[in-house]
Short mmCIF file of C-alpha atoms in Angstrom, two decimals:
data_model
loop_
_atom_site.label_atom_id
_atom_site.label_comp_id
_atom_site.label_asym_id
_atom_site.label_seq_id
_atom_site.Cartn_x
_atom_site.Cartn_y
_atom_site.Cartn_z
CA MET A 24 88.99 108.81 87.60
CA ASN A 25 89.54 105.68 89.70
CA THR A 26 86.40 105.14 91.77
CA ALA A 27 87.41 101.76 93.15
CA LEU A 28 86.65 101.25 96.82
CA PHE A 29 89.72 99.13 97.51
CA LYS A 30 93.02 100.83 96.73
CA ARG A 31 96.64 100.14 97.44
CA GLN A 32 98.32 102.88 99.44
CA PRO A 33 95.04 104.70 100.16
CA THR A 34 95.02 108.08 101.84
CA LYS A 35 92.60 106.71 104.43
CA PRO A 36 91.76 103.13 105.37
CA VAL A 37 88.66 101.13 104.58
CA VAL A 38 86.96 99.89 107.74
CA ILE A 39 84.57 97.00 107.22
CA ALA A 40 82.51 96.81 110.40
CA GLY A 41 79.13 95.76 111.71
CA PRO A 42 77.42 92.84 113.44
CA CYS A 43 78.34 89.30 112.50
CA MET A 44 74.74 88.55 111.59
CA ALA A 45 71.81 90.74 110.53
CA GLU A 46 69.77 89.84 113.58
CA SER A 47 67.30 92.74 113.29
CA TYR A 48 66.96 96.12 111.66
CA GLU A 49 67.19 97.77 115.08
CA LEU A 50 70.59 96.18 115.71
CA LEU A 51 71.88 97.22 112.29
CA GLU A 52 70.66 100.80 112.65
CA THR A 53 72.12 101.24 116.15
CA VAL A 54 75.57 99.94 115.23
CA CYS A 55 75.63 101.70 111.87
CA THR A 56 74.73 105.04 113.43
CA GLN A 57 77.75 104.86 115.71
CA LEU A 58 80.16 103.64 113.03
CA HIS A 59 78.95 106.21 110.51
CA GLY A 60 79.63 108.98 113.01
CA LEU A 61 83.07 107.58 113.78
CA SER A 62 83.93 107.40 110.08
CA LYS A 63 83.35 111.13 109.76
CA GLU A 64 85.24 111.98 112.95
CA LEU A 65 88.24 109.69 112.39
CA ASP A 66 88.27 109.95 108.58
CA PHE A 67 87.94 106.40 107.30
CA ASP A 68 85.87 104.83 104.54
CA LEU A 69 83.14 102.81 106.23
CA VAL A 70 81.75 99.64 104.70
CA PHE A 71 78.93 98.42 106.92
CA LYS A 72 78.68 94.63 107.11
CA ALA A 73 76.31 91.92 108.27
CA SER A 74 75.69 88.37 107.09
CA PHE A 75 72.29 87.17 105.93
CA ASP A 76 73.21 83.49 106.34
CA LYS A 77 75.92 81.87 108.45
CA ALA A 78 76.20 78.89 106.14
CA ASN A 79 79.15 77.20 107.86
CA ARG A 80 77.96 77.09 111.45
CA THR A 81 79.45 74.30 113.51
CA SER A 82 76.10 72.87 114.65
CA ILE A 83 73.09 72.17 112.43
CA ASN A 84 70.94 73.52 115.28
CA SER A 85 72.57 76.99 115.33
CA TYR A 86 70.57 79.94 114.02
CA ARG A 87 71.77 80.91 110.55
CA GLY A 88 70.19 84.28 109.82
CA PRO A 89 67.19 86.10 108.34
CA GLY A 90 67.96 85.31 104.70
CA LEU A 91 69.06 87.38 101.72
CA GLU A 92 65.76 89.04 100.86
CA GLN A 93 65.10 90.37 104.36
CA THR A 94 68.69 91.50 104.87
CA CYS A 95 68.70 93.37 101.56
CA ARG A 96 65.55 95.20 102.62
CA TRP A 97 67.22 96.27 105.86
CA PHE A 98 70.34 97.36 104.00
CA SER A 99 68.21 99.41 101.62
CA GLN A 100 66.63 101.19 104.59
CA LEU A 101 70.09 101.94 106.00
CA LYS A 102 71.31 103.30 102.67
CA ASP A 103 68.28 105.60 102.56
CA LYS A 104 69.06 106.86 106.06
CA PHE A 105 72.80 107.26 105.42
CA PRO A 106 73.26 108.48 101.82
CA GLY A 107 76.46 107.17 100.29
CA LEU A 108 76.76 104.28 102.77
CA LYS A 109 78.49 101.18 101.37
CA VAL A 110 77.31 97.78 102.59
CA LEU A 111 78.82 94.28 102.50
CA THR A 112 77.51 90.77 102.90
CA ASP A 113 78.79 87.26 102.22
CA VAL A 114 77.61 85.17 99.28
CA HIS A 115 77.89 81.39 99.42
CA GLU A 116 76.47 80.21 96.09
CA THR A 117 76.53 81.61 92.57
CA ALA A 118 72.71 81.73 92.60
CA GLN A 119 72.83 84.39 95.34
CA VAL A 120 75.24 86.73 93.61
CA SER A 121 73.05 88.65 91.17
CA GLN A 122 70.25 89.21 93.70
CA ALA A 123 72.69 90.44 96.33
CA ALA A 124 74.41 92.76 93.86
CA GLU A 125 71.18 94.71 93.34
CA VAL A 126 71.66 96.25 96.81
CA ILE A 127 75.08 95.20 98.12
CA ASP A 128 78.14 97.30 97.26
CA VAL A 129 80.77 94.76 98.34
CA LEU A 130 80.30 91.04 97.83
CA GLN A 131 82.37 88.96 100.23
CA ILE A 132 83.71 85.50 99.51
CA PRO A 133 83.90 83.51 102.78
CA ALA A 134 87.25 82.03 103.78
CA PHE A 135 86.19 78.43 103.26
CA LEU A 136 85.06 79.31 99.71
CA CYS A 137 88.01 81.43 98.61
CA ARG A 138 89.08 78.80 96.05
CA GLN A 139 85.61 78.39 94.55
CA THR A 140 86.32 79.70 91.05
CA ASP A 141 82.71 80.02 89.90
CA LEU A 142 81.74 82.01 92.98
CA VAL A 143 84.71 84.38 92.72
CA VAL A 144 84.14 84.93 89.00
CA ALA A 145 80.40 85.50 89.40
CA ALA A 146 80.98 88.10 92.11
CA VAL A 147 83.57 89.99 90.05
CA LYS A 148 81.37 89.99 86.95
CA THR A 149 78.62 91.91 88.79
CA GLY A 150 80.91 94.94 88.70
CA ARG A 151 80.65 95.24 92.46
CA ALA A 152 83.67 95.38 94.73
CA VAL A 153 84.74 91.98 96.03
CA ASN A 154 86.39 91.13 99.34
CA VAL A 155 87.94 87.66 99.46
CA LYS A 156 88.67 86.18 102.87
CA LYS A 157 91.90 84.19 102.61
CA GLY A 158 91.17 80.70 103.84
CA GLN A 159 92.62 79.48 107.11
CA PHE A 160 94.17 76.64 105.11
CA LEU A 161 95.87 78.83 102.50
CA ALA A 162 99.45 80.13 102.53
CA PRO A 163 99.72 83.86 101.79
CA GLU A 164 101.78 83.14 98.65
CA ASN A 165 98.97 81.01 97.25
CA ALA A 166 96.61 83.99 97.33
CA GLN A 167 98.16 84.87 93.96
CA HIS A 168 95.79 82.34 92.38
CA ILE A 169 92.77 84.16 93.81
CA ILE A 170 94.11 87.40 92.37
CA SER A 171 94.59 85.77 88.96
CA LYS A 172 90.94 84.66 88.93
CA VAL A 173 89.73 88.13 89.88
CA LEU A 174 91.85 89.84 87.23
CA ALA A 175 90.88 87.36 84.50
CA ALA A 176 87.17 87.72 85.23
CA ALA A 177 87.38 91.51 85.26
CA GLU A 178 89.37 91.60 82.03
CA GLU A 179 86.90 89.32 80.25
CA ASP A 180 84.08 91.79 80.93
CA GLN A 181 86.29 94.88 80.57
CA LEU A 182 85.79 95.83 84.21
CA THR A 183 88.17 97.68 86.48
CA PRO A 184 89.24 95.21 89.18
CA ASP A 185 88.03 96.32 92.61
CA PHE A 186 88.95 93.77 95.24
CA ALA A 187 90.80 93.11 98.48
CA LEU A 188 92.26 90.14 100.29
CA THR A 189 91.44 89.77 103.96
CA GLU A 190 93.66 87.96 106.45
CA ARG A 191 91.72 86.19 109.20
CA GLY A 192 94.32 83.87 110.69
CA ALA A 193 95.63 80.43 109.75
CA THR A 194 94.79 77.04 111.25
CA PHE A 195 97.22 76.21 114.03
CA GLY A 196 96.74 72.68 115.29
CA TYR A 197 93.22 71.86 116.44
CA GLY A 198 90.79 74.58 117.47
CA ASN A 199 93.20 77.49 117.19
CA LEU A 200 94.26 80.20 114.76
CA VAL A 201 97.49 82.15 114.46
CA VAL A 202 98.25 85.30 112.48
CA ASP A 203 101.54 85.33 110.60
CA MET A 204 102.28 89.03 110.21
CA ARG A 205 104.67 88.25 107.34
CA GLY A 206 101.64 87.28 105.29
CA LEU A 207 100.36 90.86 105.22
CA LYS A 208 103.45 91.99 103.34
CA VAL A 209 103.41 88.89 101.13
CA MET A 210 99.85 89.56 99.99
CA SER A 211 100.52 93.26 99.55
CA ASP A 212 103.53 92.43 97.37
CA LEU A 213 101.23 90.30 95.20
CA GLY A 214 99.48 93.52 94.25
CA ALA A 215 96.32 93.27 96.34
CA PRO A 216 94.88 95.71 98.84
CA VAL A 217 95.08 93.94 102.21
CA ILE A 218 92.51 94.01 105.01
CA PHE A 219 93.10 92.60 108.49
CA ASP A 220 90.15 90.82 110.07
CA ILE A 221 90.60 91.63 113.73
CA THR A 222 87.75 89.68 115.26
CA HIS A 223 87.77 86.44 113.25
CA SER A 224 91.49 86.14 113.93
CA LEU A 225 90.55 85.78 117.60
CA GLN A 226 88.43 82.67 117.07
CA LEU A 227 88.98 79.26 118.59
CA PRO A 228 87.11 77.21 115.96
CA ALA A 229 84.68 74.63 117.34
CA ALA A 230 86.10 75.12 120.82
CA GLY A 231 83.12 76.58 122.66
CA GLY A 232 80.05 75.17 124.33
CA SER A 233 80.02 71.91 126.23
CA SER A 234 81.12 69.78 123.27
CA GLY A 235 82.59 72.19 120.73
CA GLU A 236 79.27 72.99 119.07
CA ILE A 237 80.18 76.68 118.73
CA SER A 238 83.35 78.63 118.10
CA GLY A 239 85.08 80.15 121.08
CA GLY A 240 87.41 83.10 121.05
CA LEU A 241 89.87 85.34 122.83
CA ARG A 242 88.40 88.84 122.55
CA GLY A 243 90.98 90.25 124.96
CA PHE A 244 93.67 89.91 122.31
CA ALA A 245 91.82 92.15 119.82
CA PRO A 246 93.95 95.26 120.52
CA VAL A 247 97.17 93.23 120.57
CA LEU A 248 96.65 91.63 117.16
CA ALA A 249 95.15 94.78 115.65
CA ARG A 250 98.06 96.98 116.72
CA ALA A 251 100.61 94.39 115.61
CA ALA A 252 99.04 94.08 112.15
CA THR A 253 98.80 97.86 111.79
CA ALA A 254 102.45 98.24 112.75
CA THR A 255 103.55 96.21 109.71
CA GLY A 256 102.62 99.18 107.52
CA TYR A 257 101.03 96.91 104.90
CA LEU A 258 97.35 97.25 105.73
CA ASP A 259 94.87 99.04 103.52
CA GLY A 260 92.03 98.56 105.95
CA PHE A 261 90.42 96.73 108.85
CA PHE A 262 87.56 94.30 109.42
CA LEU A 263 85.84 94.03 112.79
CA GLU A 264 82.50 92.78 114.01
CA VAL A 265 80.58 95.03 116.39
CA HIS A 266 77.45 94.30 118.42
CA THR A 267 75.38 96.23 120.96
CA ASP A 268 75.72 93.31 123.40
CA PRO A 269 78.19 90.65 122.20
CA SER A 270 77.19 88.25 124.99
CA LYS A 271 73.72 88.01 123.44
CA ALA A 272 74.85 87.81 119.81
CA LYS A 273 73.42 84.92 117.83
CA SER A 274 76.82 84.17 116.30
CA ASP A 275 80.46 84.85 117.18
CA ALA A 276 79.51 86.00 120.67
CA ALA A 277 83.02 85.28 121.95
CA THR A 278 84.81 87.58 119.51
CA GLN A 279 82.52 90.44 118.51
CA LEU A 280 83.38 93.80 120.04
CA SER A 281 80.99 96.01 121.95
CA GLN A 282 80.38 99.48 120.57
CA LYS A 283 82.56 100.93 123.33
CA GLN A 284 85.40 98.52 122.53
CA ALA A 285 85.17 99.26 118.80
CA ASP A 286 85.31 103.00 119.48
CA LEU A 287 88.37 102.61 121.72
CA LEU A 288 90.19 100.35 119.28
CA LEU A 289 89.59 102.45 116.18
CA ARG A 290 90.82 105.54 118.02
CA GLN A 291 94.05 103.67 118.73
CA LEU A 292 94.48 102.23 115.25
CA LEU A 293 93.82 105.17 112.95
CA PRO A 294 96.75 107.38 114.08
CA LEU A 295 99.07 104.36 114.06
CA TRP A 296 97.89 103.38 110.58
CA LYS A 297 98.57 106.84 109.21
CA HIS A 298 102.08 106.87 110.68
CA MET A 299 103.09 103.35 109.65
CA ARG A 300 102.06 103.85 106.04
CA THR A 301 104.95 106.32 105.77
CA VAL A 302 107.76 104.07 107.03
CA THR A 303 107.84 101.03 104.70
CA ALA A 304 109.62 102.63 101.74
CA HIS A 305 113.01 101.15 102.62
CA ASP A 306 111.87 97.67 103.67
CA GLY A 307 113.27 96.23 100.45
CA GLU A 308 116.81 97.03 101.60
CA PHE A 309 116.55 94.23 104.18
CA PHE A 310 116.04 91.50 101.57
#
């Protein structure tokens, strides 16, 4: 029986959601409680996320996180409270992979590291699911090389590949991102489950603060981009960052959603997702 988390044409979507950073156990527990309840009500597969280290912050003075050891302890507590809960965090170096895999169900490769062969291979070889953020600098067609690395690493260790590609926008001039909706179909056609990162696609990189020392963002466009991506019919899941009070978040304050906003958006997206997955069968007739 296929027990992979990430599937093409799933019967229900994967929703990767949680705070940008693991700021405290209290924050994680509060947000996870809400999302766990929503996953049961709206029928989606929840993967709860939080980063232990924001290793690519714009300023050297920005807070980076509590570290891997502390975050894994908090995740373990959450998994005890919510049996069956899947959790995700980013890994930035091969030395972090094996320790993270002891607790973490989904290892995420950050966008800026999506071409780092050793990191991708090490994550796959743990046997854990792997979510690769497609870099802002990478064309959708070139994601085939990421897939090739994942498949080769899995085959070498006789593992069943369990991975997804996540779209988080492409660099558009200076300090801006744009989402090319064609890319969702392109990556799906490459054979990968495709996730749409709603909140990171809203970023204005290094465009916040008095001198660009933080990333800005356009949170108001979250429902617009999310609905547009869902309407393509080529999504296998969603990624969104959720905080109890985004204005006080220690990272990505301009783009994280409040719990109320996340609830509203997911209630919009799930029915649309279920409908649109049924209407793409004849898309090939237009090519």
